[in-house]
mmCIF file of C-alpha atoms and ligand atoms in Angstrom:
data_model
loop_
_atom_site.group_PDB
_atom_site.id
_atom_site.type_symbol
_atom_site.label_atom_id
_atom_site.label_comp_id
_atom_site.label_asym_id
_atom_site.label_seq_id
_atom_site.Cartn_x
_atom_site.Cartn_y
_atom_site.Cartn_z
ATOM 1 C CA UNK A 189 -7.870 -7.412 -27.789
ATOM 2 C CA UNK A 190 -7.426 -3.737 -28.562
ATOM 3 C CA UNK A 191 -4.882 -1.994 -26.212
ATOM 4 C CA UNK A 192 -6.705 0.312 -24.018
ATOM 5 C CA UNK A 193 -5.464 3.094 -21.630
ATOM 6 C CA UNK A 194 -7.279 4.011 -18.193
ATOM 7 C CA UNK A 195 -6.713 6.951 -16.002
ATOM 8 C CA UNK A 196 -7.346 5.995 -12.247
ATOM 9 C CA UNK A 197 -7.879 8.412 -9.369
ATOM 10 C CA UNK A 198 -7.269 7.539 -5.816
ATOM 11 C CA UNK A 199 -8.029 9.857 -2.832
ATOM 12 C CA UNK A 200 -10.013 7.860 -0.317
ATOM 13 C CA UNK A 201 -7.658 9.276 2.545
ATOM 14 C CA UNK A 202 -4.166 10.753 2.604
ATOM 15 C CA UNK A 203 -2.842 10.239 -0.768
ATOM 16 C CA UNK A 204 -4.220 11.944 -3.798
ATOM 17 C CA UNK A 205 -3.041 10.023 -6.743
ATOM 18 C CA UNK A 206 -3.635 9.673 -10.465
ATOM 19 C CA UNK A 207 -2.150 7.150 -12.928
ATOM 20 C CA UNK A 208 -2.621 6.090 -16.512
ATOM 21 C CA UNK A 209 -1.951 2.447 -17.304
ATOM 22 C CA UNK A 210 -2.526 -0.182 -19.901
ATOM 23 C CA UNK A 211 -2.216 -4.006 -19.777
ATOM 24 C CA UNK A 212 1.523 -4.050 -19.608
ATOM 25 C CA UNK A 213 2.787 -0.625 -18.662
ATOM 26 C CA UNK A 214 2.509 2.243 -16.192
ATOM 27 C CA UNK A 215 2.493 5.160 -18.487
ATOM 28 C CA UNK A 216 2.302 7.974 -15.827
ATOM 29 C CA UNK A 217 1.685 8.612 -12.121
ATOM 30 C CA UNK A 218 1.223 11.900 -10.241
ATOM 31 C CA UNK A 219 0.503 12.363 -6.632
ATOM 32 C CA UNK A 220 0.126 14.790 -3.767
ATOM 33 C CA UNK A 221 0.025 13.644 -0.172
ATOM 34 C CA UNK A 222 -1.676 15.247 2.737
ATOM 35 C CA UNK A 223 0.390 15.311 5.812
ATOM 36 C CA UNK A 224 -1.480 16.588 9.063
ATOM 37 C CA UNK A 225 0.527 19.132 11.098
ATOM 38 C CA UNK A 226 -0.380 17.443 14.264
ATOM 39 C CA UNK A 227 -2.972 14.794 15.245
ATOM 40 C CA UNK A 228 -4.277 12.092 12.941
ATOM 41 C CA UNK A 229 -5.984 12.307 9.664
ATOM 42 C CA UNK A 230 -9.051 14.767 9.530
ATOM 43 C CA UNK A 231 -11.575 13.849 6.698
ATOM 44 C CA UNK A 232 -12.439 17.335 6.118
ATOM 45 C CA UNK A 233 -8.858 18.834 6.124
ATOM 46 C CA UNK A 234 -7.851 15.950 3.722
ATOM 47 C CA UNK A 235 -10.627 16.643 1.430
ATOM 48 C CA UNK A 236 -9.731 20.409 1.329
ATOM 49 C CA UNK A 237 -6.059 19.256 0.463
ATOM 50 C CA UNK A 238 -7.447 17.122 -2.275
ATOM 51 C CA UNK A 239 -9.819 19.880 -3.671
ATOM 52 C CA UNK A 240 -6.947 22.338 -3.904
ATOM 53 C CA UNK A 241 -4.766 19.924 -5.576
ATOM 54 C CA UNK A 242 -6.905 17.848 -7.949
ATOM 55 C CA UNK A 243 -6.934 20.380 -10.808
ATOM 56 C CA UNK A 244 -3.254 20.637 -11.020
ATOM 57 C CA UNK A 245 -2.751 16.970 -10.846
ATOM 58 C CA UNK A 246 -5.335 16.058 -13.561
ATOM 59 C CA UNK A 247 -3.803 18.761 -15.754
ATOM 60 C CA UNK A 248 -0.342 17.243 -15.241
ATOM 61 C CA UNK A 249 -1.239 13.626 -15.911
ATOM 62 C CA UNK A 250 -3.469 14.574 -19.085
ATOM 63 C CA UNK A 251 -0.288 16.472 -20.493
ATOM 64 C CA UNK A 252 1.970 13.520 -19.671
ATOM 65 C CA UNK A 253 -0.429 11.042 -21.364
ATOM 66 C CA UNK A 254 -0.722 13.317 -24.284
ATOM 67 C CA UNK A 255 3.076 13.354 -24.557
ATOM 68 C CA UNK A 256 2.979 9.577 -24.964
ATOM 69 C CA UNK A 257 0.200 9.699 -27.576
ATOM 70 C CA UNK A 258 -2.294 8.117 -25.229
ATOM 71 C CA UNK A 259 -6.020 8.068 -26.054
ATOM 72 C CA UNK A 260 -7.954 7.272 -22.742
ATOM 73 C CA UNK A 261 -10.702 4.691 -22.920
ATOM 74 C CA UNK A 262 -12.108 5.206 -19.493
ATOM 75 C CA UNK A 263 -11.932 7.081 -16.107
ATOM 76 C CA UNK A 264 -11.746 5.091 -12.957
ATOM 77 C CA UNK A 265 -12.038 6.394 -9.463
ATOM 78 C CA UNK A 266 -12.109 5.052 -5.812
ATOM 79 C CA UNK A 267 -15.877 4.911 -5.088
ATOM 80 C CA UNK A 268 -15.120 3.709 -1.438
ATOM 81 C CA UNK A 269 -14.654 2.767 1.283
ATOM 82 C CA UNK A 270 -12.977 5.859 2.564
ATOM 83 C CA UNK A 271 -13.729 9.340 4.082
ATOM 84 C CA UNK A 272 -16.965 10.684 2.497
ATOM 85 C CA UNK A 273 -15.477 14.281 1.871
ATOM 86 C CA UNK A 274 -12.546 12.847 0.097
ATOM 87 C CA UNK A 275 -14.472 10.468 -2.025
ATOM 88 C CA UNK A 276 -16.815 13.083 -3.110
ATOM 89 C CA UNK A 277 -13.947 15.378 -4.090
ATOM 90 C CA UNK A 278 -12.418 12.741 -6.468
ATOM 91 C CA UNK A 279 -15.871 11.572 -7.594
ATOM 92 C CA UNK A 280 -16.479 14.902 -8.923
ATOM 93 C CA UNK A 281 -13.371 15.154 -10.815
ATOM 94 C CA UNK A 282 -13.946 11.711 -12.432
ATOM 95 C CA UNK A 283 -17.571 12.529 -13.506
ATOM 96 C CA UNK A 284 -16.403 15.677 -15.069
ATOM 97 C CA UNK A 285 -13.658 14.025 -17.049
ATOM 98 C CA UNK A 286 -15.836 11.196 -18.187
ATOM 99 C CA UNK A 287 -18.437 13.729 -19.383
ATOM 100 C CA UNK A 288 -16.034 15.988 -21.101
ATOM 101 C CA UNK A 289 -13.925 13.223 -22.817
ATOM 102 C CA UNK A 290 -17.030 11.089 -23.500
ATOM 103 C CA UNK A 291 -15.489 8.040 -22.212
ATOM 104 C CA UNK A 292 -16.923 5.513 -19.645
ATOM 105 C CA UNK A 293 -16.799 6.047 -15.945
ATOM 106 C CA UNK A 294 -15.789 3.245 -13.593
ATOM 107 C CA UNK A 295 -16.318 3.017 -9.784
ATOM 108 C CA UNK A 296 -13.677 0.886 -8.225
ATOM 109 C CA UNK A 297 -13.734 -0.645 -4.685
ATOM 110 C CA UNK A 298 -10.530 0.559 -2.993
ATOM 111 C CA UNK A 299 -9.868 -2.721 -1.188
ATOM 112 C CA UNK A 300 -10.251 -4.715 -4.313
ATOM 113 C CA UNK A 301 -7.700 -2.456 -6.122
ATOM 114 C CA UNK A 302 -5.154 -3.227 -3.326
ATOM 115 C CA UNK A 303 -5.748 -6.962 -4.061
ATOM 116 C CA UNK A 304 -5.869 -6.626 -7.892
ATOM 117 C CA UNK A 305 -2.524 -4.461 -8.146
ATOM 118 C CA UNK A 306 -0.948 -7.126 -5.835
ATOM 119 C CA UNK A 307 -1.978 -9.853 -8.099
ATOM 120 C CA UNK A 308 -0.654 -8.019 -11.042
ATOM 121 C CA UNK A 309 2.656 -7.181 -9.681
ATOM 122 C CA UNK A 310 3.200 -10.569 -8.156
ATOM 123 C CA UNK A 311 1.651 -12.659 -10.909
ATOM 124 C CA UNK A 312 -0.193 -14.659 -8.612
ATOM 125 C CA UNK A 313 -3.524 -16.311 -9.520
ATOM 126 C CA UNK A 314 -5.609 -17.423 -6.653
ATOM 127 C CA UNK A 315 -4.090 -16.524 -3.221
ATOM 128 C CA UNK A 316 -5.338 -16.159 0.320
ATOM 129 C CA UNK A 317 -5.131 -12.353 0.727
ATOM 130 C CA UNK A 318 -4.068 -10.511 3.956
ATOM 131 C CA UNK A 319 -5.139 -6.956 3.300
ATOM 132 C CA UNK A 320 -3.936 -4.555 6.171
ATOM 133 C CA UNK A 321 -4.169 -0.819 5.987
ATOM 134 C CA UNK A 322 -4.988 2.184 8.082
ATOM 135 C CA UNK A 323 -8.912 1.766 7.836
ATOM 136 C CA UNK A 324 -9.134 -1.954 7.124
ATOM 137 C CA UNK A 325 -7.873 -5.463 8.108
ATOM 138 C CA UNK A 326 -9.243 -8.453 6.262
ATOM 139 C CA UNK A 327 -8.499 -12.004 5.278
ATOM 140 C CA UNK A 328 -9.987 -12.739 1.869
ATOM 141 C CA UNK A 329 -10.046 -15.086 -0.923
ATOM 142 C CA UNK A 330 -11.795 -15.508 -4.279
ATOM 143 C CA UNK A 331 -14.749 -17.930 -4.705
ATOM 144 C CA UNK A 332 -17.697 -18.026 -6.934
ATOM 145 C CA UNK A 333 -17.472 -14.450 -8.435
ATOM 146 C CA UNK A 334 -16.637 -12.628 -5.240
ATOM 147 C CA UNK A 335 -13.884 -11.968 -3.078
ATOM 148 C CA UNK A 336 -15.236 -13.456 0.292
ATOM 149 C CA UNK A 337 -14.077 -12.202 3.671
ATOM 150 C CA UNK A 338 -12.853 -15.114 5.843
ATOM 151 C CA UNK A 339 -11.949 -12.813 8.820
ATOM 152 C CA UNK A 340 -11.764 -9.118 9.642
ATOM 153 C CA UNK A 341 -11.187 -6.622 12.384
ATOM 154 C CA UNK A 342 -14.223 -6.076 14.770
ATOM 155 C CA UNK A 343 -13.342 -2.729 15.468
ATOM 156 C CA UNK A 344 -10.352 -0.689 14.000
ATOM 157 C CA UNK A 345 -7.741 -1.496 11.387
ATOM 158 C CA UNK A 346 -4.350 -2.457 12.340
ATOM 159 C CA UNK A 347 -2.640 0.752 10.853
ATOM 160 C CA UNK A 348 -5.295 2.759 12.557
ATOM 161 C CA UNK A 349 -4.301 1.132 15.717
ATOM 162 C CA UNK A 350 -0.553 1.536 15.239
ATOM 163 C CA UNK A 351 -1.133 5.248 14.303
ATOM 164 C CA UNK A 352 -3.204 5.745 17.327
ATOM 165 C CA UNK A 353 -0.628 4.408 19.767
ATOM 166 C CA UNK A 354 2.076 6.198 17.878
ATOM 167 C CA UNK A 355 0.176 9.505 18.418
ATOM 168 C CA UNK A 356 -0.042 8.853 22.149
ATOM 169 C CA UNK A 357 3.544 8.165 22.166
ATOM 170 C CA UNK A 358 4.203 11.568 20.448
ATOM 171 C CA UNK A 359 4.949 10.414 16.888
ATOM 172 C CA UNK A 360 3.793 12.304 13.943
ATOM 173 C CA UNK A 361 1.231 10.717 11.618
ATOM 174 C CA UNK A 362 1.547 8.089 10.435
ATOM 175 C CA UNK A 363 2.995 6.145 13.298
ATOM 176 C CA UNK A 364 3.305 2.610 11.762
ATOM 177 C CA UNK A 365 6.785 3.111 10.184
ATOM 178 C CA UNK A 366 8.209 4.840 13.188
ATOM 179 C CA UNK A 367 6.916 2.006 15.453
ATOM 180 C CA UNK A 368 8.600 -0.618 13.185
ATOM 181 C CA UNK A 369 12.077 1.350 13.560
ATOM 182 C CA UNK A 370 11.663 1.678 17.438
ATOM 183 C CA UNK A 371 10.665 -1.859 17.926
ATOM 184 C CA UNK A 372 14.124 -3.187 16.605
ATOM 185 C CA UNK A 373 15.830 -1.760 19.795
ATOM 186 C CA UNK A 374 13.559 -3.821 22.287
ATOM 187 C CA UNK A 375 14.878 -5.978 24.915
ATOM 188 C CA UNK A 376 11.893 -8.009 25.975
ATOM 189 C CA UNK A 377 8.261 -8.791 25.197
ATOM 190 C CA UNK A 378 5.603 -7.355 27.599
ATOM 191 C CA UNK A 379 2.252 -8.979 27.738
ATOM 192 C CA UNK A 380 -0.590 -7.525 25.757
ATOM 193 C CA UNK A 381 -4.079 -8.867 24.978
ATOM 194 C CA UNK A 382 -4.275 -11.307 22.133
ATOM 195 C CA UNK A 383 -7.905 -11.151 20.707
ATOM 196 C CA UNK A 384 -9.026 -13.669 18.104
ATOM 197 C CA UNK A 385 -12.789 -14.465 18.031
ATOM 198 C CA UNK A 386 -13.406 -17.231 15.637
ATOM 199 C CA UNK A 387 -11.834 -15.913 12.323
ATOM 200 C CA UNK A 388 -12.141 -12.255 13.370
ATOM 201 C CA UNK A 389 -9.710 -10.121 15.380
ATOM 202 C CA UNK A 390 -9.815 -6.700 17.385
ATOM 203 C CA UNK A 391 -7.033 -4.203 17.961
ATOM 204 C CA UNK A 392 -8.746 -1.449 20.142
ATOM 205 C CA UNK A 393 -8.208 -3.297 23.497
ATOM 206 C CA UNK A 394 -4.622 -3.846 22.524
ATOM 207 C CA UNK A 395 -4.150 -0.369 21.744
ATOM 208 C CA UNK A 396 -5.408 0.772 25.097
ATOM 209 C CA UNK A 397 -3.379 -1.757 26.873
ATOM 210 C CA UNK A 398 -0.155 -0.785 25.025
ATOM 211 C CA UNK A 399 -0.777 2.789 26.021
ATOM 212 C CA UNK A 400 -1.053 1.758 29.663
ATOM 213 C CA UNK A 401 2.111 -0.542 29.456
ATOM 214 C CA UNK A 402 4.202 2.596 28.683
ATOM 215 C CA UNK A 403 3.810 3.460 32.488
ATOM 216 C CA UNK A 404 5.943 0.284 33.470
ATOM 217 C CA UNK A 405 7.762 -0.769 30.194
ATOM 218 C CA UNK A 406 10.246 1.025 27.807
ATOM 219 C CA UNK A 407 8.787 2.559 24.632
ATOM 220 C CA UNK A 408 10.933 0.174 22.511
ATOM 221 C CA UNK A 409 9.534 -2.970 24.341
ATOM 222 C CA UNK A 410 6.049 -1.775 23.958
ATOM 223 C CA UNK A 411 6.432 -1.091 20.153
ATOM 224 C CA UNK A 412 7.837 -4.482 19.810
ATOM 225 C CA UNK A 413 5.357 -6.154 21.903
ATOM 226 C CA UNK A 414 2.421 -4.403 20.227
ATOM 227 C CA UNK A 415 3.758 -5.657 16.662
ATOM 228 C CA UNK A 416 4.350 -9.161 17.739
ATOM 229 C CA UNK A 417 0.848 -9.445 19.408
ATOM 230 C CA UNK A 418 -1.135 -7.850 16.489
ATOM 231 C CA UNK A 419 0.843 -9.485 13.783
ATOM 232 C CA UNK A 420 0.601 -12.983 15.367
ATOM 233 C CA UNK A 421 -3.368 -12.422 15.503
ATOM 234 C CA UNK A 422 -3.132 -11.674 11.730
ATOM 235 C CA UNK A 423 -0.905 -14.576 10.860
ATOM 236 C CA UNK A 424 -3.046 -16.969 12.810
ATOM 237 C CA UNK A 425 -6.063 -16.160 10.951
ATOM 238 C CA UNK A 426 -4.365 -16.100 7.577
ATOM 239 C CA UNK A 427 -2.985 -19.708 8.448
ATOM 240 C CA UNK A 428 -6.473 -20.951 9.278
ATOM 241 C CA UNK A 429 -7.948 -19.597 5.983
ATOM 242 C CA UNK A 430 -5.238 -21.423 4.147
ATOM 243 C CA UNK A 431 -5.893 -24.610 5.962
ATOM 244 C CA UNK A 432 -9.587 -24.257 5.700
ATOM 245 C CA UNK A 433 -9.712 -23.160 1.906
ATOM 246 C CA UNK A 434 -6.792 -25.423 0.916
ATOM 247 C CA UNK A 435 -4.913 -22.788 -1.202
ATOM 248 C CA UNK A 436 -1.011 -22.604 -1.214
ATOM 249 C CA UNK A 437 -0.333 -18.901 -1.933
ATOM 250 C CA UNK A 438 -0.637 -15.839 0.370
ATOM 251 C CA UNK A 439 -0.677 -12.297 -0.835
ATOM 252 C CA UNK A 440 0.080 -9.403 1.464
ATOM 253 C CA UNK A 441 -1.447 -6.012 0.398
ATOM 254 C CA UNK A 442 -2.289 -2.557 2.005
ATOM 255 C CA UNK A 443 -0.070 0.093 3.658
ATOM 256 C CA UNK A 444 0.855 -1.991 6.807
ATOM 257 C CA UNK A 445 2.179 -4.710 4.313
ATOM 258 C CA UNK A 446 5.371 -2.470 4.118
ATOM 259 C CA UNK A 447 6.258 -3.715 7.567
ATOM 260 C CA UNK A 448 9.321 -6.193 7.374
ATOM 261 C CA UNK A 449 8.483 -7.981 10.656
ATOM 262 C CA UNK A 450 4.994 -8.600 9.504
ATOM 263 C CA UNK A 451 6.287 -10.044 6.232
ATOM 264 C CA UNK A 452 8.983 -12.158 8.057
ATOM 265 C CA UNK A 453 6.266 -13.616 10.331
ATOM 266 C CA UNK A 454 4.002 -14.564 7.454
ATOM 267 C CA UNK A 455 6.780 -15.961 5.690
ATOM 268 C CA UNK A 456 7.877 -18.280 8.585
ATOM 269 C CA UNK A 457 4.276 -19.353 8.694
ATOM 270 C CA UNK A 458 4.020 -19.974 4.912
ATOM 271 C CA UNK A 459 7.323 -21.967 4.918
ATOM 272 C CA UNK A 460 6.246 -24.089 7.783
ATOM 273 C CA UNK A 461 3.146 -25.159 5.716
ATOM 274 C CA UNK A 462 4.866 -25.298 2.340
ATOM 275 C CA UNK A 463 2.977 -22.281 1.199
ATOM 276 C CA UNK A 464 4.351 -19.250 -0.803
ATOM 277 C CA UNK A 465 4.172 -15.417 0.274
ATOM 278 C CA UNK A 466 3.914 -12.846 -2.289
ATOM 279 C CA UNK A 467 4.232 -9.184 -1.397
ATOM 280 C CA UNK A 468 4.443 -6.369 -4.038
ATOM 281 C CA UNK A 469 6.898 -3.358 -3.650
ATOM 282 C CA UNK A 470 6.081 -0.734 -1.185
ATOM 283 C CA UNK A 471 4.914 1.782 -3.703
ATOM 284 C CA UNK A 472 2.040 -0.646 -4.653
ATOM 285 C CA UNK A 473 1.149 -1.522 -1.043
ATOM 286 C CA UNK A 474 0.272 1.884 0.012
ATOM 287 C CA UNK A 475 -2.634 3.829 -1.570
ATOM 288 C CA UNK A 476 -1.791 4.749 -5.105
ATOM 289 C CA UNK A 477 -3.643 5.634 -8.417
ATOM 290 C CA UNK A 478 -2.101 2.810 -10.258
ATOM 291 C CA UNK A 479 -4.155 0.258 -8.557
ATOM 292 C CA UNK A 480 -7.243 2.171 -9.424
ATOM 293 C CA UNK A 481 -6.515 2.529 -12.978
ATOM 294 C CA UNK A 482 -5.380 -1.090 -13.111
ATOM 295 C CA UNK A 483 -8.653 -2.287 -11.399
ATOM 296 C CA UNK A 484 -10.584 0.047 -13.812
ATOM 297 C CA UNK A 485 -9.171 -1.623 -16.778
ATOM 298 C CA UNK A 486 -10.173 -5.148 -15.641
ATOM 299 C CA UNK A 487 -13.578 -3.766 -14.973
ATOM 300 C CA UNK A 488 -13.797 -1.990 -18.435
ATOM 301 C CA UNK A 489 -12.672 -5.141 -20.335
ATOM 302 C CA UNK A 490 -15.465 -7.080 -18.491
ATOM 303 C CA UNK A 491 -18.034 -4.298 -19.247
ATOM 304 C CA UNK A 492 -18.510 -3.109 -15.665
ATOM 305 C CA UNK A 493 -18.808 0.660 -16.264
ATOM 306 C CA UNK A 494 -20.922 2.922 -14.441
ATOM 307 C CA UNK A 495 -23.856 5.387 -15.226
ATOM 308 C CA UNK A 496 -23.504 8.728 -13.803
ATOM 309 C CA UNK A 497 -26.590 8.459 -11.901
ATOM 310 C CA UNK A 498 -25.131 5.394 -10.062
ATOM 311 C CA UNK A 499 -21.876 7.230 -9.275
ATOM 312 C CA UNK A 500 -22.665 8.298 -5.657
ATOM 313 C CA UNK A 501 -19.646 7.710 -3.302
ATOM 314 C CA UNK A 502 -19.739 4.710 -1.064
ATOM 315 C CA UNK A 503 -17.923 5.385 2.316
ATOM 316 C CA UNK A 504 -18.719 1.937 3.502
ATOM 317 C CA UNK A 505 -18.341 -0.045 0.304
ATOM 318 C CA UNK A 506 -17.324 -3.639 1.192
ATOM 319 C CA UNK A 507 -15.228 -5.727 -1.046
ATOM 320 C CA UNK A 508 -17.677 -8.655 -0.788
ATOM 321 C CA UNK A 509 -20.457 -6.426 -2.377
ATOM 322 C CA UNK A 510 -18.445 -6.497 -5.613
ATOM 323 C CA UNK A 511 -19.283 -8.843 -8.489
ATOM 324 C CA UNK A 512 -15.947 -9.756 -9.713
ATOM 325 C CA UNK A 513 -16.826 -10.274 -13.401
ATOM 326 C CA UNK A 514 -13.234 -10.173 -14.657
ATOM 327 C CA UNK A 515 -11.919 -13.433 -13.007
HETATM 328 P P1 ATP B 869 -7.437 1.928 3.387
HETATM 329 O O1 ATP B 869 -8.406 2.764 2.920
HETATM 330 O O2 ATP B 869 -7.092 0.756 2.547
HETATM 331 O O3 ATP B 869 -7.547 1.533 4.685
HETATM 332 P P2 ATP B 869 -5.229 3.788 4.122
HETATM 333 O O4 ATP B 869 -5.877 5.093 3.697
HETATM 334 O O5 ATP B 869 -4.963 3.322 5.473
HETATM 335 O O6 ATP B 869 -6.021 2.745 3.190
HETATM 336 P P3 ATP B 869 -2.839 2.665 3.113
HETATM 337 O O7 ATP B 869 -1.699 3.506 2.426
HETATM 338 O O8 ATP B 869 -3.199 1.445 2.523
HETATM 339 O O9 ATP B 869 -3.945 3.847 3.296
HETATM 340 O O10 ATP B 869 -2.147 2.417 4.663
HETATM 341 C C1 ATP B 869 -1.690 3.471 5.564
HETATM 342 C C2 ATP B 869 -1.318 2.755 6.624
HETATM 343 O O11 ATP B 869 -0.196 1.892 6.662
HETATM 344 C C3 ATP B 869 -1.095 3.726 7.935
HETATM 345 O O12 ATP B 869 -1.683 3.353 9.086
HETATM 346 C C4 ATP B 869 0.382 3.504 8.148
HETATM 347 O O13 ATP B 869 0.860 3.772 9.595
HETATM 348 C C5 ATP B 869 0.570 2.200 7.847
HETATM 349 N N1 ATP B 869 2.011 1.763 7.639
HETATM 350 C C6 ATP B 869 2.789 2.257 6.612
HETATM 351 N N2 ATP B 869 4.193 1.657 6.484
HETATM 352 C C7 ATP B 869 4.138 0.884 7.761
HETATM 353 C C8 ATP B 869 5.039 0.073 8.370
HETATM 354 N N3 ATP B 869 6.275 0.067 7.941
HETATM 355 N N4 ATP B 869 4.714 -0.511 9.431
HETATM 356 C C9 ATP B 869 3.437 -0.670 9.847
HETATM 357 N N5 ATP B 869 2.466 0.210 9.310
HETATM 358 C C10 ATP B 869 2.676 1.000 8.284
HETATM 359 FE FE1 FE2 B 870 -5.649 1.660 1.155
#
C-alpha cells in the first residue's frame, strides 16, 4: 500500500494541536494550550485562543512537513464532540486547507481518536476500553462495525467532576492532577456517595458531597476519598463489561487516564481476572493532534472522506454513531 501522510487538527477544548503522521512515524507535532486565568474552561474564550493561534500553528507544521519532504494525502479534523465555537474554528481551517491543497477532508470523532491512538501505541487489538476525560466517561468495546457503549456517565465526565471540585477547593484549572498529588497525603477514607446504576455511573452527587465534606474532613482526605469512590465505580463497570463480553484486554484512554491511582486500581482488577491492562504514554492520553491524524489515516485508507457540504461540526457527536470501516 502507498505510504500516505495525514495532517490532523485537534481543538475541541483546551489544546489546539496539529500533527503529521504516516503508518509508522510521527513526522511533526505543534500545539498551543489554552489556560484559563481563573475559573473553568470557557468555550468562547477557548475558541478565541484557538482562532488567534491556528494560523501560526498551521504555517509551522506545513513548514516542518516540507522540511521532511512530506506530500500530504488528507486533512483530518476533530468534528466533535466538543465546544461548538472551538470546533467551528478548527473546521474552518481544515476546510480551507483541504480546498487549497486539493486533498480530501476527513471528519474524526474525538472519542474514537482517543481509542485508536491507544490501540496503535499499545498494539492491542480488541480490548474493553475505559475512556475517561473532562467531558466524557464511557466503557466501550468494538462489535459488528461499531464501538458500542456499555456504560457511561449519566451526568458529567469524571475529569469535569474533579476539575469542579478542584475549583471549589481553590485550585487552578485543571484540578485533576493537583487532586492526585494532594490525595497522596491522606490519612483516612471519608464516606462519599457511590452511584452505579446498571452499567452507568454518575459523578455530580459525588462532587457536591465532596464539597460538603470539606466542612468536617481535611482536604487531603476528601481528595483521596473522591478518587477512591469515583475510580471504584469506573473499575466496577469495566470489570462487568469484561465479564459480559468475554474479552481479556483493557485499554485506558483519555486525559484522566494519566492518573496513577486509577491505573493501579484497574491493574489490580485485571490481575485478579487474568486480564491485561494497556495504557499509552501521557502525551497520547490527553487531547493531541496525533490521534486525529492517525484516525484520519485509518479513515482515509477505508475511504471514509467527507464532502465539504457534510462537514458541519457535531458538538454532541457520539462514538457509537460512527461506522468503523477500518477494522
Ligand atoms: P474530551 O473531549 O475527550 O472529554 P478533554 O477536553 O476533557 O477531552 P483530555 O485532555 O482528554 O481533554 O482530558 C482533560 C481532563 O483530564 C481534565 O479534566 C483534567 O483534570 C484530567 N486530568 C489530567 N491529568 C489528570 C490526573 N493526573 N488525574 C486526574 N485527572 C487528570
Ligand atoms: Fe479528549
